[in-house]
Structure formats: structure tokens, C-alpha cells
Short mmCIF file of C-alpha atoms in Angstrom, two decimals:
data_model
loop_
_atom_site.label_atom_id
_atom_site.label_comp_id
_atom_site.label_asym_id
_atom_site.label_seq_id
_atom_site.Cartn_x
_atom_site.Cartn_y
_atom_site.Cartn_z
CA ALA A 6 0.00 0.00 0.00
CA GLN A 7 1.22 3.46 -0.82
CA ALA A 8 1.84 5.73 2.14
CA THR A 9 -0.49 8.69 2.06
CA PRO A 10 1.53 11.87 1.88
CA PRO A 11 0.89 14.29 4.73
CA ARG A 12 -1.91 16.74 4.06
CA GLN A 13 -1.69 20.46 4.35
CA ASN A 14 -3.01 20.56 7.92
CA THR A 15 0.23 19.00 9.10
CA LEU A 16 2.34 21.82 7.66
CA PRO A 17 4.68 23.42 10.15
CA ARG A 18 5.05 27.15 10.51
CA LEU A 19 8.45 28.43 9.51
CA GLU A 20 10.22 30.35 12.21
CA ALA A 21 10.21 34.09 11.72
CA GLY A 22 13.33 35.51 10.19
CA SER A 23 14.98 35.01 6.88
CA ARG A 24 12.66 33.01 4.61
CA ILE A 25 12.35 32.47 0.87
CA ILE A 26 10.22 30.39 -1.50
CA GLY A 27 11.68 28.82 -4.65
CA ILE A 28 9.31 27.41 -7.29
CA GLY A 29 10.40 25.46 -10.37
CA ALA A 30 8.41 24.22 -13.36
CA SER A 31 8.72 23.06 -16.92
CA THR A 32 5.93 21.82 -19.23
CA GLY A 33 2.60 23.24 -18.04
CA GLY A 34 4.42 25.65 -15.74
CA PRO A 35 3.01 29.05 -16.81
CA GLN A 36 -0.55 28.06 -15.88
CA ALA A 37 0.67 26.41 -12.68
CA PHE A 38 2.59 29.56 -11.71
CA GLN A 39 -0.51 31.63 -12.44
CA THR A 40 -2.63 29.38 -10.18
CA ILE A 41 -0.19 29.78 -7.29
CA LEU A 42 0.98 33.37 -7.65
CA ALA A 43 -2.50 34.83 -8.26
CA HIS A 44 -3.60 33.38 -4.91
CA LEU A 45 -0.76 34.81 -2.83
CA PRO A 46 -1.34 38.07 -0.93
CA ALA A 47 0.46 41.30 -1.79
CA ASN A 48 1.94 41.31 1.74
CA LEU A 49 3.45 37.81 1.44
CA ALA A 50 6.09 37.53 4.17
CA ALA A 51 8.84 36.16 1.91
CA PRO A 52 10.34 36.71 -1.53
CA VAL A 53 9.56 34.17 -4.27
CA ILE A 54 12.13 32.96 -6.80
CA CYS A 55 10.53 31.33 -9.87
CA ILE A 56 12.34 29.20 -12.42
CA GLN A 57 10.48 28.16 -15.55
CA HIS A 58 12.03 26.29 -18.48
CA ILE A 59 10.98 28.46 -21.40
CA SER A 60 11.82 28.90 -25.09
CA GLU A 61 14.00 31.81 -26.04
CA GLY A 62 12.10 35.04 -26.50
CA PHE A 63 9.19 34.15 -24.20
CA ALA A 64 10.58 34.91 -20.74
CA GLN A 65 9.60 38.59 -20.62
CA GLY A 66 6.13 37.83 -21.98
CA LEU A 67 5.60 35.38 -19.12
CA VAL A 68 6.66 37.96 -16.53
CA ASP A 69 4.38 40.60 -18.10
CA TRP A 70 1.42 38.21 -18.22
CA LEU A 71 1.84 37.09 -14.62
CA SER A 72 2.24 40.73 -13.48
CA GLY A 73 -1.29 41.38 -14.69
CA GLN A 74 -2.64 38.36 -12.81
CA CYS A 75 -1.07 38.89 -9.39
CA ARG A 76 -1.20 41.18 -6.38
CA LEU A 77 2.47 40.47 -5.81
CA LYS A 78 5.05 42.41 -7.80
CA VAL A 79 6.36 40.07 -10.52
CA GLN A 80 9.64 41.11 -12.12
CA THR A 81 12.82 40.01 -13.85
CA ALA A 82 15.65 39.68 -11.34
CA GLU A 83 18.46 42.22 -11.35
CA ASN A 84 21.97 41.30 -10.27
CA GLY A 85 23.03 42.44 -6.83
CA VAL A 86 19.53 43.07 -5.47
CA ILE A 87 18.57 41.63 -2.06
CA PRO A 88 15.26 39.79 -2.60
CA GLN A 89 12.33 41.53 -0.91
CA SER A 90 9.22 40.02 0.70
CA GLY A 91 6.13 40.31 -1.47
CA LYS A 92 8.15 40.28 -4.69
CA VAL A 93 8.43 37.53 -7.28
CA TYR A 94 11.63 37.18 -9.30
CA PHE A 95 12.13 35.37 -12.60
CA PRO A 96 15.55 34.88 -14.23
CA LEU A 97 16.84 37.15 -16.96
CA GLU A 98 16.29 35.49 -20.34
CA GLY A 99 18.72 32.58 -20.82
CA SER A 100 20.32 32.94 -17.36
CA HIS A 101 20.42 30.88 -14.22
CA LEU A 102 18.91 32.64 -11.20
CA LYS A 103 20.41 32.04 -7.80
CA ILE A 104 21.22 33.69 -4.49
CA ASP A 105 24.90 34.50 -4.13
CA SER A 106 26.96 34.10 -0.95
CA MET A 107 25.97 37.62 0.14
CA GLY A 108 22.24 36.85 -0.19
CA ARG A 109 21.81 38.87 -3.39
CA LEU A 110 20.15 37.85 -6.63
CA GLU A 111 22.49 36.71 -9.35
CA CYS A 112 21.56 36.01 -12.97
CA SER A 113 24.51 33.97 -14.17
CA GLN A 114 25.65 32.67 -17.54
CA GLU A 115 27.36 29.63 -16.02
CA PRO A 116 27.02 26.47 -18.15
CA ILE A 117 23.71 24.80 -18.87
CA SER A 118 22.86 22.34 -16.06
CA SER A 119 20.86 19.13 -16.64
CA GLY A 120 20.01 20.47 -20.08
CA HIS A 121 18.63 23.77 -18.84
CA ARG A 122 19.43 27.40 -18.28
CA PRO A 123 17.72 28.49 -16.08
CA SER A 124 18.22 25.37 -13.99
CA ILE A 125 15.85 24.72 -11.09
CA ASP A 126 18.58 22.71 -9.32
CA ILE A 127 21.02 25.64 -9.34
CA GLY A 128 18.35 28.01 -8.01
CA LEU A 129 17.03 25.77 -5.25
CA LYS A 130 20.51 24.66 -4.11
CA SER A 131 21.48 28.32 -3.65
CA LEU A 132 18.39 28.89 -1.49
CA ALA A 133 19.33 25.88 0.65
CA SER A 134 22.87 27.11 1.17
CA HIS A 135 21.92 30.71 2.00
CA TYR A 136 18.59 30.35 3.81
CA GLY A 137 18.86 26.87 5.34
CA ARG A 138 15.70 26.00 7.28
CA GLY A 139 14.07 29.18 6.01
CA ALA A 140 14.00 27.86 2.43
CA VAL A 141 10.86 26.41 0.85
CA GLY A 142 11.16 24.48 -2.41
CA VAL A 143 8.18 23.78 -4.66
CA LEU A 144 8.48 21.54 -7.72
CA LEU A 145 5.67 21.73 -10.25
CA THR A 146 4.64 20.00 -13.46
CA GLY A 147 7.37 19.26 -15.99
CA MET A 148 9.39 16.69 -17.85
CA GLY A 149 12.70 15.26 -16.65
CA ARG A 150 14.31 15.63 -13.27
CA ASP A 151 15.64 19.19 -13.00
CA GLY A 152 14.88 20.39 -9.48
CA VAL A 153 15.24 17.02 -7.75
CA GLU A 154 18.77 17.75 -6.46
CA GLY A 155 17.69 21.23 -5.40
CA MET A 156 14.71 19.84 -3.49
CA LYS A 157 17.03 17.32 -1.81
CA ALA A 158 19.40 20.13 -0.80
CA ILE A 159 16.53 22.08 0.82
CA ALA A 160 15.21 18.97 2.58
CA GLU A 161 18.69 18.17 3.91
CA VAL A 162 19.08 21.57 5.58
CA GLY A 163 15.66 21.27 7.22
CA GLY A 164 13.65 23.45 4.83
CA VAL A 165 10.18 22.55 3.54
CA THR A 166 9.71 20.84 0.15
CA ILE A 167 6.42 20.52 -1.72
CA ALA A 168 5.78 18.57 -4.93
CA GLN A 169 2.69 19.01 -7.09
CA ASP A 170 0.54 15.87 -7.14
CA GLU A 171 0.06 13.67 -10.20
CA GLU A 172 -3.58 14.48 -10.79
CA SER A 173 -3.04 18.23 -11.12
CA SER A 174 0.26 18.00 -13.09
CA ILE A 175 0.21 18.35 -16.88
CA VAL A 176 3.39 16.23 -16.93
CA PHE A 177 4.14 14.28 -13.76
CA GLY A 178 7.89 14.04 -14.43
CA MET A 179 9.84 16.34 -12.14
CA PRO A 180 7.50 16.07 -9.13
CA LYS A 181 7.39 12.28 -9.52
CA GLU A 182 11.21 12.11 -9.54
CA ALA A 183 11.41 14.32 -6.45
CA ILE A 184 8.89 12.12 -4.61
CA ALA A 185 10.78 8.96 -5.68
CA ALA A 186 14.04 10.48 -4.39
CA ASN A 187 12.40 11.22 -1.02
CA ALA A 188 13.01 14.92 -1.61
CA ALA A 189 9.39 16.06 -1.28
CA ARG A 190 8.08 16.38 2.26
CA TYR A 191 4.56 17.27 1.10
CA ILE A 192 2.61 16.32 -2.01
CA LEU A 193 -0.23 18.71 -2.77
CA PRO A 194 -2.73 19.35 -5.56
CA LEU A 195 -1.98 22.61 -7.37
CA PRO A 196 -4.88 24.63 -5.85
CA GLU A 197 -3.67 23.79 -2.31
CA ILE A 198 -0.10 25.04 -2.81
CA ALA A 199 -0.75 28.80 -2.43
CA PRO A 200 -2.77 28.38 0.81
CA ALA A 201 -0.05 26.04 2.09
CA LEU A 202 2.65 28.67 1.45
CA VAL A 203 0.61 31.35 3.23
CA LYS A 204 0.13 29.00 6.17
CA LEU A 205 3.83 28.08 6.28
CA LEU A 206 4.68 31.75 6.66
CA GLY A 207 2.26 31.99 9.58
CA GLN A 208 -0.02 34.36 7.70
CA ASP A 209 -3.76 34.13 8.13
CA THR A 210 -5.32 33.06 4.83
CA GLU A 211 -8.48 35.08 5.45
CA LYS A 212 -6.59 38.28 6.18
CA ALA A 213 -4.06 37.52 3.48
CA ALA A 214 -6.72 37.23 0.79
CA SER A 215 -8.16 40.69 1.38
#
């Protein structure tokens, strides 16, 4: 019998302090990002780093589209900026996005990793090393296994990891691999991820929604 993954009501609350959310997706990702980001409050108590595998020339369009759907400020990351709560950062076209050793955003041209630039692994691993237990990793719909090592890194430092469930994933590749690797602490349907993030941050969903 398959073990039932813990439901949202068992989610811990992250300790106050330095916290960040990293979300990665591939195939089916834009709609999944829209579902999550549109349901997060403008006063979200953490920055959000988003990494989407996307064809050249479409990255800015995705940022612009999501900006119109969300109360949070959605933008392309700029090098050297300290990520702010209530803001959502996407990589510069064709760059990896990570947090550097000083806690600043870095869009880097380092080599393609696991076939991708931006690489979810590179982004999530940097959150694990800088934020430790304050890091939250979310792996959404997509093909392949980019993000699995990053989710593992966050789980190993005591952060929270969430994988999208099979039923709500367009392609149950990356989340499935993360679950198989024991890197996902929670498995949630897409509509439950935004409320789970709000709860993790100790924010009241009712107040947050207004």
C-alpha cells in the first residue's frame, strides 16, 4: 500500500526571520505559476524565486502576463539586489537565477545544467545554502528531473519541500522524480499550494486574501 503523503493541515510554521520560496516548473508551468501566484497576498512575508524552463524570446512575456494576474510584484531579477518580501523574481532570459553568498540575486551565464538554463537545481541549491531551514522548495509540473537535487538540498538543511501531485500536473515528471528520491516532504494538488505557502509563513489566509 502506498503511504499517504501528509496533508496540508500537518504543515509546520516556519520560524520568523529570513525566509524564501523557490518554485520550479517546466511543461505546463506558466498556468501552474498563475494558479499559485494569483492566490498569494500582496503582503506575502517572503520573496519568491521562480524558475520556468521556457523557449528563447518568451521569458519577458511570461513575466508581463503574470504581473497582470497577481497582487504580488512580478519582475525580472536584477543582479546584486537583495530579494524583498512580497516580490516575485524570474531569471533574466537565458540565465540561471540564484542567491549568491551575500544573499543577493544573481543572474549567471554559467554552463547549462541538466540540459537547462535556467536550472531549477542551481536556483534551489542556492536557497538551501543561503537560507537553510528558512527555504521552501516547490516543484511543479514538468518533464525530466531538473529540481530534484535542489529539493534534496533544501530537505537536507531542514527546509520545507512541496511537490505538485500527479492528478493536477500536466506532466508528472519532475514532481514524480522528487517524490521517488524522497526529496518532497509534502505532495499537494496545485490549488492547495498557495494556501499552504501562506500557512507556512504563519499568515492568516483570510486576512491575506483581502
